[in-house]
């Protein structure tokens, strides 16, 4: 393996143990190569100062500014009762605003000598407020000219643009800059991961040149050149990892599964009381084409909440059973597994009664397998799987256990993929005599670029058409703190829905029993005053509603820590219309289908992510009556949290919302585990903005891998891949 010795050098050898320790602990940087890939966050120009007017509170900032004046005050304090305490107040300016710096005690002497009016310097510290004015207390600083430390410091700041690095309180930006200057000569030895033809074809600079230009740019054009090049590296190396995975999958053998002409699938289609939407027909064709080939299907089926994904998946499962195989559907929770089992058995009717009296001619058995089943039922289910009696199996993680054996596993359907790691997917696929086909479903709409990045090893089908008969959902934000009467009206609306014969959900961020940790419920960082109390809890809210605004209605609770049988009983009563209002955690987020439920009130809605709110909202309006979703929040109108809620209320387009969600969260969260860790997270590539680069990198990567799957002719690319993923990581590229 051609390692790059200079870039593999540990930082403690180059910078000394103390600095290296801070870099490792606070920034995750361990080698010279890591440090070279720690890029500036932004650049300051010599003649142009940071906007002091826009400083964020409580954040660690670096500013470049000029000293306007400096005054030394003496005062009496407990430590210096005779008026000998000293405080230095320095005012700095950048033309846009002024900022106060304060130094106390013995710390005043050096800045008093150095920070004279007219002096320019970089200052770093945490922004706080004192007497209603922004200030930095005891900031670290670095003078920018006439420096006392001799020529080399002046030289190190001689570039026209000053790079400002993502820094920490323990390590200021300019200390990072100095450390990078120390290792910058090693950049010449960086081995280029991009094939020469690709680099020349796209007019990209070499990697050593890109590293030099991003850390020591002389012009803005240098920064652009460097970023364009480094974005390509990130996109291309990631896409090569995914392309290699796709290539490896196509080398696996699989049993082609074609439905018989007059088999189970035909019998099922004849039973359907409605016709499939155009979208369902198109996606079904794509899936059947894949199933008919002799290497495993790998398809991602994304569809809006309620677009009929389950029906499409069921038809694929029936096609496999027709051809003599078994199909399994993996669900993330027991509630959802039971729900899927019920709806599949209902849709299939007598076709699900294989081996029973009254079962239809082509019937098969549909078996449920979950972790909480009794021993006898479980033994029975396992036997049906092993003998092949059960053509369709629906279950939870329990399906992955070693004891579970299949007669002939032909298709694995994974519902809500983001809840499962690839390891779990692969453990289940390992139960086939040959690798089974794989269909992954998600109701969380994924922007195209994320699909290419996160699910890059899967082909994608999209269902974006809602079946006929689905009703519109009206969504509104209820500002509980500003307008308490809006919240009272929300409960009146719930009573109106119930009096019209419908039902309602109330969703809360946490459960509320003693061992419940309030921190776990909070999905979003708290803002403003609403963070002073823990998130609202199911048990408390249910009790206060039953005694208060919803008195007289039948209110029940549902949450993840209930016994599975109790959960199932609650869901059955709700589905049967015996319960008016279900107060629940997000266990109802996915797949729960009660067409008679028309209203949903989400408490502390600001604690949930955008996509999660969209998912929850999809639980209402599933029948012929219109749906209503009320997002209750105590956040002030101007807060980012309220803007997020307004976005959810204003559109039903899940793809649009997923873009908003992605812009508000950082890509790292979206790309999940494979991209976590400082060395491998995306630094310059933005998944939304750089859509074209990602799409082009995907094409280039596919071509490179097709021509040379082992990358024998591209040692630099192999090195970059190893840095991105060691061998196990490549096999289990975690999905976010």
XYZ file of C-alpha atoms in Angstrom:
736
model
C 0.000 0.000 0.000
C 1.529 3.338 -0.975
C 1.110 5.302 2.236
C 2.099 8.948 2.216
C 4.696 8.981 4.987
C 4.895 12.779 5.429
C 1.113 13.094 5.755
C 0.873 10.108 8.117
C 3.341 11.728 10.529
C 1.718 12.093 13.996
C 1.258 15.735 15.008
C 2.963 15.216 18.367
C 6.248 14.626 16.545
C 5.878 17.791 14.511
C 4.158 20.224 16.888
C 4.991 18.818 20.313
C 2.805 16.761 22.664
C 0.859 19.604 24.333
C -0.464 21.204 21.114
C -1.051 17.770 19.549
C -3.136 16.698 22.549
C -5.432 19.743 22.274
C -5.806 19.168 18.514
C -6.665 15.501 19.007
C -9.124 16.071 21.844
C -10.909 19.164 20.614
C -10.662 18.972 16.827
C -10.084 15.270 16.138
C -6.812 16.010 14.291
C -4.068 13.389 14.697
C -1.735 13.476 11.700
C -0.141 16.064 9.429
C -2.664 15.054 6.757
C -5.591 15.678 9.131
C -4.279 19.159 9.891
C -3.788 20.005 6.199
C -7.445 19.063 5.651
C -8.613 21.370 8.472
C -9.672 24.185 6.161
C -10.289 27.848 7.043
C -13.904 28.686 7.805
C -13.534 32.124 6.204
C -10.914 34.759 5.367
C -10.346 38.314 6.545
C -8.881 40.877 4.218
C -6.222 43.204 5.553
C -8.088 46.341 4.651
C -11.491 45.084 5.625
C -12.601 44.229 9.117
C -15.110 41.776 10.531
C -18.509 43.211 11.205
C -18.441 43.756 14.920
C -22.089 44.715 14.626
C -23.040 41.094 13.797
C -21.274 39.168 16.550
C -23.181 36.149 17.883
C -23.645 35.878 21.673
C -21.835 33.164 23.635
C -19.817 32.055 20.631
C -16.080 31.877 20.345
C -15.169 34.435 17.688
C -12.052 35.739 15.970
C -12.136 39.367 14.837
C -9.632 41.596 13.118
C -9.901 45.194 14.303
C -8.100 48.390 15.233
C -7.688 49.778 18.740
C -9.650 53.045 19.057
C -8.718 53.771 22.657
C -7.456 52.110 25.835
C -8.042 53.223 29.436
C -6.697 51.825 32.672
C -9.044 52.132 35.673
C -8.269 51.413 39.301
C -10.966 50.285 41.698
C -11.432 48.848 45.178
C -12.442 45.197 45.523
C -12.298 42.446 48.134
C -8.926 41.349 46.721
C -7.599 44.921 46.485
C -9.403 46.912 49.192
C -7.204 50.020 48.882
C -8.291 50.848 45.371
C -5.374 48.941 43.857
C -7.482 46.707 41.589
C -6.797 47.383 37.916
C -9.068 47.057 34.923
C -7.988 47.800 31.358
C -10.799 48.710 28.958
C -9.864 48.681 25.295
C -12.318 49.748 22.593
C -11.747 48.274 19.137
C -13.469 49.246 15.923
C -13.854 47.913 12.429
C -15.857 50.726 10.860
C -19.132 48.808 11.270
C -19.229 48.793 15.042
C -17.288 48.976 18.274
C -16.477 46.291 20.790
C -15.189 46.553 24.344
C -12.314 44.349 25.547
C -11.639 44.037 29.286
C -8.559 42.774 31.115
C -8.246 42.521 34.915
C -5.601 42.172 37.606
C -2.107 41.137 36.569
C -3.439 40.429 33.090
C -3.525 44.163 32.270
C 0.207 44.828 31.964
C 1.051 43.226 28.618
C -2.065 44.497 26.726
C -1.614 47.955 28.291
C 1.832 48.152 26.679
C 0.840 46.571 23.372
C -2.724 47.627 22.566
C -2.121 51.293 21.816
C -4.618 53.325 19.761
C -4.095 52.657 16.053
C -2.699 49.138 16.633
C -4.271 46.412 14.501
C -4.623 42.875 15.787
C -6.617 39.691 15.700
C -8.659 39.118 18.849
C -10.298 35.861 19.920
C -12.641 35.179 22.803
C -16.184 34.439 23.840
C -18.737 37.193 23.254
C -20.621 38.228 26.407
C -22.787 41.175 27.444
C -21.956 43.629 30.222
C -24.046 46.748 30.890
C -25.980 45.997 27.685
C -22.811 46.173 25.609
C -21.039 43.349 23.854
C -17.599 42.606 25.210
C -14.746 40.105 25.133
C -13.223 39.440 28.557
C -9.491 38.602 28.512
C -9.390 37.846 24.783
C -6.295 36.274 23.293
C -4.789 38.524 20.634
C -2.110 38.594 17.965
C -0.695 41.903 16.719
C -0.763 42.329 12.958
C 2.213 44.596 12.313
C 5.324 45.975 13.942
C 5.312 42.760 15.890
C 7.854 42.392 18.679
C 8.427 38.738 17.910
C 10.622 39.392 14.919
C 10.424 38.776 11.242
C 8.944 35.281 11.056
C 5.613 36.261 12.628
C 5.277 39.271 10.354
C 6.166 36.973 7.466
C 3.539 34.421 8.519
C 0.829 37.089 8.290
C 2.168 38.519 5.063
C -0.564 36.995 2.863
C -3.183 39.429 1.683
C -5.970 37.265 3.138
C -5.954 36.066 6.750
C -7.422 32.564 7.103
C -9.707 32.126 10.130
C -9.998 28.496 11.217
C -12.703 26.614 13.081
C -11.079 27.036 16.503
C -11.752 26.256 20.147
C -11.254 28.203 23.363
C -8.143 26.060 23.934
C -6.588 26.810 20.571
C -7.040 30.164 18.848
C -7.358 30.470 15.104
C -3.909 32.024 14.663
C -2.234 29.228 16.655
C -3.853 26.788 14.255
C -2.653 28.953 11.372
C 0.918 28.832 12.712
C 0.726 25.051 13.137
C -0.534 24.732 9.555
C 2.317 26.951 8.304
C 4.685 24.487 9.999
C 3.268 21.450 8.174
C 2.379 23.174 4.877
C 5.601 22.081 3.080
C 4.390 18.458 3.459
C 1.454 19.303 1.169
C 3.884 18.889 -1.755
C 3.907 15.154 -0.998
C 0.133 14.705 -1.056
C -0.695 11.948 -3.544
C -3.538 13.010 -5.816
C -6.688 10.830 -5.607
C -8.216 12.176 -8.841
C -7.278 10.416 -12.085
C -5.164 12.771 -14.235
C -7.604 12.709 -17.149
C -10.506 13.733 -14.905
C -8.509 16.563 -13.334
C -7.352 17.935 -16.674
C -10.762 17.488 -18.294
C -12.340 19.649 -15.628
C -9.516 22.149 -15.295
C -8.909 21.392 -11.605
C -5.655 22.302 -9.831
C -3.483 19.535 -8.332
C -4.024 18.502 -4.705
C -0.739 20.013 -3.381
C -1.614 23.286 -5.120
C -5.174 23.209 -3.716
C -3.866 22.717 -0.177
C -1.391 25.595 -0.550
C -4.062 27.877 -1.986
C -6.696 27.155 0.622
C -4.279 27.832 3.517
C -2.230 30.674 1.984
C -4.343 32.348 -0.692
C -3.079 35.547 -2.257
C -6.327 36.327 -4.041
C -9.967 35.338 -3.824
C -9.479 33.386 -7.061
C -6.976 31.167 -5.210
C -9.658 30.289 -2.659
C -12.172 29.504 -5.418
C -9.671 27.246 -7.238
C -8.857 25.396 -4.041
C -12.471 24.910 -2.973
C -13.561 23.738 -6.427
C -10.799 21.134 -6.368
C -11.374 19.970 -2.757
C -15.136 19.640 -3.319
C -14.404 17.290 -6.192
C -12.138 15.197 -3.948
C -14.827 14.775 -1.344
C -17.605 14.015 -3.819
C -15.500 11.695 -5.972
C -13.900 9.602 -3.205
C -17.288 9.076 -1.559
C -18.914 8.134 -4.870
C -16.087 5.695 -5.676
C -16.707 3.958 -2.327
C -20.398 3.653 -3.226
C -19.696 2.616 -6.822
C -17.398 -0.155 -5.587
C -20.137 -1.355 -3.306
C -22.646 -1.366 -6.186
C -20.129 -3.173 -8.380
C -19.511 -5.833 -5.722
C -23.273 -6.385 -5.437
C -23.629 -6.954 -9.194
C -21.020 -9.707 -8.943
C -23.198 -11.646 -6.476
C -25.484 -14.361 -7.825
C -29.217 -14.292 -7.114
C -32.172 -16.446 -8.068
C -34.353 -14.639 -10.631
C -37.897 -14.379 -9.241
C -40.663 -14.111 -11.843
C -44.367 -14.306 -10.932
C -46.371 -17.117 -12.531
C -48.961 -16.108 -15.162
C -52.006 -17.081 -13.073
C -50.561 -17.252 -9.595
C -50.873 -15.475 -6.288
C -50.093 -12.014 -7.682
C -52.798 -12.237 -10.341
C -55.306 -13.502 -7.768
C -54.379 -10.588 -5.480
C -54.666 -7.953 -8.229
C -58.099 -9.333 -9.148
C -59.229 -8.788 -5.533
C -58.155 -5.124 -5.349
C -61.182 -2.803 -5.100
C -59.302 0.029 -6.862
C -56.805 0.498 -9.671
C -53.167 1.253 -8.985
C -51.960 4.815 -9.585
C -49.674 5.391 -12.596
C -46.807 5.851 -10.153
C -47.469 2.525 -8.441
C -47.601 0.755 -11.796
C -44.351 2.345 -12.989
C -42.456 1.556 -9.762
C -43.840 -2.003 -9.734
C -42.485 -2.518 -13.270
C -39.022 -1.300 -12.177
C -39.097 -3.712 -9.230
C -40.322 -6.708 -11.281
C -37.601 -6.060 -13.874
C -34.979 -6.114 -11.105
C -36.426 -9.261 -9.527
C -36.183 -11.099 -12.850
C -32.368 -10.692 -13.083
C -29.740 -13.093 -11.778
C -28.016 -10.592 -9.495
C -29.656 -9.082 -6.404
C -31.991 -6.115 -6.721
C -30.946 -3.128 -4.566
C -33.690 -0.585 -4.761
C -34.713 2.355 -2.583
C -38.430 3.131 -2.777
C -39.182 6.578 -1.453
C -42.690 7.813 -1.323
C -44.652 10.539 0.336
C -46.534 9.598 3.464
C -49.588 7.665 2.257
C -48.514 7.190 -1.363
C -49.157 3.436 -1.194
C -45.610 2.085 -0.749
C -46.835 -0.868 1.326
C -49.067 -2.043 -1.514
C -46.166 -1.864 -4.004
C -43.945 -3.807 -1.577
C -46.654 -6.424 -0.999
C -47.033 -7.028 -4.748
C -43.244 -7.560 -4.972
C -43.463 -10.032 -2.075
C -46.313 -11.916 -3.744
C -44.311 -12.131 -6.991
C -41.467 -13.799 -5.065
C -43.841 -16.228 -3.306
C -45.289 -17.056 -6.741
C -41.842 -18.089 -7.893
C -41.407 -20.454 -4.945
C -39.462 -18.149 -2.614
C -40.158 -16.428 0.695
C -40.336 -12.698 1.358
C -39.699 -10.906 4.613
C -40.579 -7.383 5.728
C -38.485 -5.810 8.474
C -40.159 -3.037 10.525
C -38.437 -0.776 13.077
C -40.975 -1.187 15.927
C -43.365 -3.861 17.187
C -46.326 -1.485 16.821
C -45.471 -1.060 13.149
C -44.771 -4.776 12.564
C -48.180 -5.670 14.035
C -49.823 -2.943 11.992
C -48.182 -4.169 8.749
C -49.186 -7.752 9.568
C -52.794 -6.720 10.132
C -53.024 -4.631 6.966
C -51.329 -7.296 4.774
C -53.681 -10.001 6.052
C -56.663 -7.686 5.458
C -55.551 -6.797 1.926
C -54.930 -10.457 1.048
C -58.064 -11.918 2.672
C -58.369 -15.647 1.958
C -55.056 -15.497 0.026
C -53.338 -15.188 3.429
C -54.889 -18.413 4.700
C -52.497 -20.925 3.126
C -52.790 -24.386 4.648
C -56.080 -23.500 6.351
C -59.625 -24.530 5.641
C -61.197 -21.905 3.437
C -57.829 -20.716 2.140
C -57.785 -19.872 -1.558
C -56.103 -22.066 -4.169
C -52.914 -19.970 -4.415
C -52.920 -18.919 -0.767
C -49.809 -18.649 1.389
C -49.272 -18.120 5.111
C -48.462 -14.663 6.523
C -46.505 -14.967 9.773
C -45.612 -12.305 12.378
C -42.368 -12.630 14.346
C -41.460 -10.148 17.114
C -39.246 -10.289 20.182
C -42.090 -10.274 22.691
C -44.088 -13.230 21.325
C -44.803 -16.110 23.683
C -42.568 -19.186 23.403
C -45.209 -21.415 21.804
C -46.270 -18.861 19.154
C -42.627 -18.147 18.424
C -41.766 -21.856 18.007
C -44.692 -22.220 15.643
C -43.636 -19.177 13.593
C -40.006 -20.388 13.361
C -41.218 -23.768 12.113
C -43.362 -22.127 9.406
C -40.308 -20.131 8.268
C -37.998 -23.136 8.156
C -40.414 -25.403 6.263
C -41.413 -22.723 3.774
C -45.050 -22.942 4.882
C -44.943 -19.172 5.489
C -44.445 -17.333 2.199
C -44.559 -13.889 3.822
C -42.944 -13.020 7.147
C -43.298 -9.661 8.888
C -41.270 -8.798 11.946
C -38.813 -6.676 13.890
C -35.100 -7.099 14.700
C -36.117 -10.528 16.070
C -35.874 -11.762 12.446
C -32.121 -11.173 12.470
C -31.369 -13.610 15.322
C -29.302 -16.708 14.605
C -32.150 -19.110 15.424
C -34.270 -17.792 12.561
C -33.898 -20.011 9.469
C -35.709 -19.647 6.134
C -36.584 -22.334 3.644
C -35.755 -20.143 0.625
C -35.438 -16.403 1.292
C -35.949 -14.495 -1.961
C -36.728 -10.881 -0.986
C -36.018 -8.632 1.985
C -38.155 -5.472 2.327
C -36.848 -2.972 4.885
C -39.352 -0.365 6.059
C -38.038 3.008 7.225
C -34.445 2.267 6.259
C -32.970 5.094 8.348
C -33.753 3.089 11.485
C -31.540 0.172 10.439
C -27.808 -0.055 9.920
C -26.398 -1.897 6.941
C -25.093 -4.576 9.317
C -28.672 -5.503 10.213
C -29.697 -5.493 6.562
C -26.796 -7.734 5.664
C -27.358 -10.122 8.591
C -30.875 -10.727 7.298
C -29.691 -11.101 3.713
C -27.154 -13.678 4.885
C -30.055 -16.027 5.673
C -30.734 -16.725 2.008
C -29.149 -19.700 0.200
C -28.079 -17.086 -2.320
C -28.202 -13.345 -1.661
C -31.885 -12.319 -1.695
C -33.211 -9.263 -3.495
C -33.496 -6.089 -1.387
C -36.151 -3.370 -1.382
C -35.668 -0.490 1.040
C -38.617 1.844 1.749
C -38.701 5.284 3.317
C -41.466 7.814 3.771
C -38.922 10.511 4.607
C -38.488 12.272 1.268
C -34.817 12.568 0.440
C -33.452 15.268 -1.865
C -31.865 13.750 -4.961
C -28.316 14.587 -3.920
C -28.717 13.012 -0.507
C -30.148 9.915 -2.137
C -27.000 9.841 -4.319
C -24.754 10.322 -1.308
C -26.361 8.495 1.575
C -28.115 5.772 -0.398
C -25.621 5.804 -3.227
C -25.419 2.015 -3.348
C -29.133 1.703 -4.176
C -31.131 2.417 -7.318
C -33.974 4.820 -6.527
C -37.706 4.745 -7.300
C -39.997 7.584 -6.252
C -43.748 7.471 -5.596
C -44.922 11.059 -5.539
C -48.573 10.648 -6.421
C -51.183 10.221 -3.689
C -53.871 7.570 -4.283
C -57.373 8.831 -5.056
C -59.501 9.465 -1.997
C -56.721 10.859 0.230
C -57.763 14.088 1.891
C -55.970 17.414 2.289
C -54.419 18.256 5.677
C -54.584 21.815 7.010
C -51.626 22.715 9.266
C -51.398 25.678 11.648
C -48.896 26.918 14.216
C -50.430 27.522 17.664
C -48.305 30.112 19.553
C -49.202 28.966 23.088
C -47.163 31.612 24.918
C -48.115 34.674 22.816
C -51.770 33.685 22.331
C -53.007 31.252 25.033
C -56.566 31.479 23.647
C -55.290 29.781 20.454
C -54.386 26.711 22.538
C -57.839 26.694 24.159
C -59.335 26.851 20.650
C -57.123 23.896 19.614
C -58.751 21.689 22.270
C -62.192 22.903 21.144
C -61.300 21.813 17.595
C -60.362 18.348 18.911
C -63.753 18.096 20.662
C -65.492 19.152 17.414
C -63.693 16.424 15.442
C -64.698 13.816 18.049
C -68.313 15.014 18.090
C -68.327 14.496 14.300
C -67.428 10.853 14.878
C -63.666 11.205 14.305
C -60.578 10.683 16.479
C -57.437 12.634 17.339
C -53.773 12.187 18.247
C -51.851 14.348 20.736
C -48.064 13.920 20.388
C -45.512 14.818 23.107
C -41.686 14.707 23.038
C -41.239 12.430 26.060
C -42.972 9.804 28.185
C -42.766 11.316 31.684
C -42.309 8.342 33.988
C -39.689 8.559 36.734
C -36.723 7.074 34.887
C -37.424 9.249 31.881
C -34.586 11.596 31.061
C -35.953 14.967 29.915
C -32.838 15.572 27.817
C -33.644 12.615 25.595
C -36.925 14.108 24.471
C -35.445 17.313 23.156
C -34.694 16.901 19.488
C -33.823 20.539 18.881
C -31.447 22.771 20.790
C -33.620 24.913 23.062
C -33.946 28.615 22.293
C -35.303 31.442 24.373
C -37.297 30.849 27.545
C -39.066 27.662 26.551
C -35.938 25.696 27.387
C -36.310 26.503 31.089
C -38.799 23.653 31.494
C -38.395 20.051 30.379
C -40.309 18.977 27.254
C -43.962 18.076 27.803
C -44.621 14.449 28.675
C -47.322 12.006 27.521
C -48.385 10.937 31.013
C -48.728 14.515 32.345
C -50.488 15.865 29.251
C -52.934 12.921 29.099
C -53.901 13.437 32.744
C -54.393 17.210 32.460
C -56.435 16.845 29.232
C -58.684 14.141 30.698
C -59.381 16.316 33.747
C -59.517 19.585 31.831
C -60.270 20.603 28.234
C -61.061 17.052 26.995
C -63.020 15.929 30.065
C -65.607 13.309 29.220
C -63.731 12.014 26.131
C -62.037 8.607 26.142
C -58.293 9.440 26.352
C -55.576 6.732 26.232
C -51.762 6.786 26.168
C -49.234 4.984 23.954
C -45.440 5.035 24.362
C -42.377 2.905 23.766
C -41.958 1.622 27.324
C -45.353 -0.075 27.508
C -45.553 -3.871 27.284
C -45.986 -4.952 23.630
C -49.355 -6.600 24.336
C -50.594 -3.419 26.014
C -49.375 -1.330 23.070
C -51.147 -3.606 20.631
C -54.357 -3.508 22.689
C -54.275 0.315 22.780
C -53.718 0.487 18.998
C -56.518 -2.012 18.369
C -58.968 -0.002 20.493
C -57.952 3.201 18.721
C -58.219 1.571 15.282
C -61.665 0.195 16.235
C -62.836 3.689 17.197
C -63.270 2.871 20.898
C -60.760 5.601 21.948
C -61.395 9.267 21.135
C -57.943 10.725 21.753
C -54.580 8.943 21.747
C -51.797 10.789 23.605
C -48.522 9.322 22.328
C -44.807 9.761 21.757
C -43.382 9.470 18.258
C -44.060 5.702 18.279
C -46.942 6.640 15.980
C -44.603 8.469 13.583
C -44.306 5.709 11.039
C -46.892 3.602 9.284
C -49.744 3.756 11.801
C -52.913 3.769 9.730
C -56.239 4.797 11.286
C -58.335 6.448 8.543
C -60.882 7.757 11.074
C -58.237 9.872 12.887
C -58.540 13.384 11.474
C -56.814 15.707 13.980
C -53.328 15.840 15.455
C -51.988 18.258 18.072
C -48.179 18.214 18.414
C -47.070 19.671 21.759
C -43.661 21.418 21.935
C -43.516 20.990 18.166
C -40.244 22.976 18.084
C -38.550 19.986 19.752
C -38.996 17.866 16.606
C -37.171 18.016 13.287
C -38.885 19.192 10.099
C -39.016 15.754 8.467
C -40.290 14.195 11.679
C -43.149 16.699 11.901
C -44.038 15.930 8.279
C -44.045 12.206 9.077
C -46.258 12.682 12.136
C -48.683 14.857 10.208
C -49.046 12.040 7.660
C -50.941 10.003 10.271
C -54.099 12.114 9.774
C -56.203 12.738 6.674
C -55.837 9.085 5.658
C -59.548 8.648 5.054
C -62.172 10.629 3.195
C -62.467 13.422 5.814
C -59.980 16.328 5.717
C -57.128 16.290 8.253
C -56.003 18.957 10.718
C -52.519 19.274 12.234
C -51.816 21.854 14.977
C -48.188 22.626 15.870
C -48.089 23.971 19.434
C -45.013 25.951 20.486
C -44.034 28.493 23.134
C -41.148 29.798 21.047
C -41.161 33.541 20.219
C -42.244 34.554 16.749
C -38.790 35.671 15.605
C -37.008 32.452 16.616
C -35.544 29.987 14.121
C -37.718 27.289 15.691
C -40.894 29.167 14.785
C -39.676 29.729 11.214
C -39.130 25.989 10.955
C -42.703 25.343 12.137
C -44.069 27.971 9.728
C -42.302 26.132 6.894
C -43.968 22.844 7.873
C -47.371 24.529 8.131
C -46.998 26.211 4.750
C -46.271 23.197 2.519
C -47.277 19.560 2.128
C -44.359 18.858 -0.212
C -42.085 16.456 1.654
C -39.190 16.968 -0.757
C -39.299 20.724 -0.207
C -39.381 20.184 3.571
C -36.479 17.751 3.436
C -34.406 20.421 1.705
C -35.295 22.917 4.446
C -34.453 20.295 7.052
C -31.114 19.632 5.428
C -30.238 23.305 5.152
C -30.954 23.770 8.850
C -29.106 20.711 10.067
C -25.535 20.178 9.068
C -24.782 17.666 6.323
C -22.790 15.597 8.786
C -25.979 14.642 10.598
C -27.576 13.594 7.364
C -24.713 11.506 6.129
C -24.711 9.473 9.309
C -21.957 7.454 10.822
C -19.750 6.777 7.834
C -19.130 10.456 7.504
C -18.732 11.219 11.190
C -15.332 11.807 12.711
C -13.178 14.743 11.787
C -11.154 13.047 9.081
C -14.002 11.912 6.912
C -16.845 14.373 7.339
C -17.654 16.589 4.391
C -15.857 19.872 4.882
C -16.276 21.851 1.689
C -18.959 19.864 -0.111
C -22.528 21.016 0.617
C -25.021 18.319 -0.261
C -27.743 20.725 -1.392
C -25.698 23.407 -3.176
C -23.262 21.089 -4.910
C -25.859 18.900 -6.568
C -24.153 19.081 -9.974
C -20.736 18.099 -8.641
C -22.214 15.105 -6.816
C -24.134 13.972 -9.906
C -21.047 14.322 -12.132
C -18.795 12.651 -9.554
C -21.203 9.734 -9.443
C -20.938 9.246 -13.212
C -17.145 9.563 -13.191
C -16.842 7.180 -10.235
C -19.015 4.563 -11.949
C -16.833 4.756 -15.071
C -13.580 4.471 -13.097
C -14.824 1.474 -11.090
C -16.223 -0.274 -14.167
C -12.835 0.025 -15.887
C -10.707 -0.875 -12.849
C -12.721 -2.239 -9.894
C -9.605 -2.752 -7.748
C -8.240 0.731 -8.631
C -4.846 -0.847 -9.324
C -3.822 2.037 -11.568
C -4.809 4.721 -9.042
C -2.732 4.408 -5.861
C -3.647 7.925 -4.699
C -7.353 7.130 -4.937
C -6.825 3.896 -3.013
C -5.039 5.824 -0.252
C -7.858 8.376 -0.080
C -10.453 5.588 0.094
C -8.604 3.935 2.937
C -8.587 7.224 4.804
C -12.334 7.527 4.210
C -13.218 3.958 5.083
C -11.234 1.101 6.423
C -12.356 -2.227 4.954
C -15.228 -2.835 7.366
C -16.527 0.684 6.919
C -16.656 0.202 3.160
C -18.760 -2.902 3.619
C -21.049 -1.254 6.132
C -21.306 2.294 4.867
C -23.713 3.381 7.586
C -26.904 5.015 6.431
C -27.856 8.271 8.129
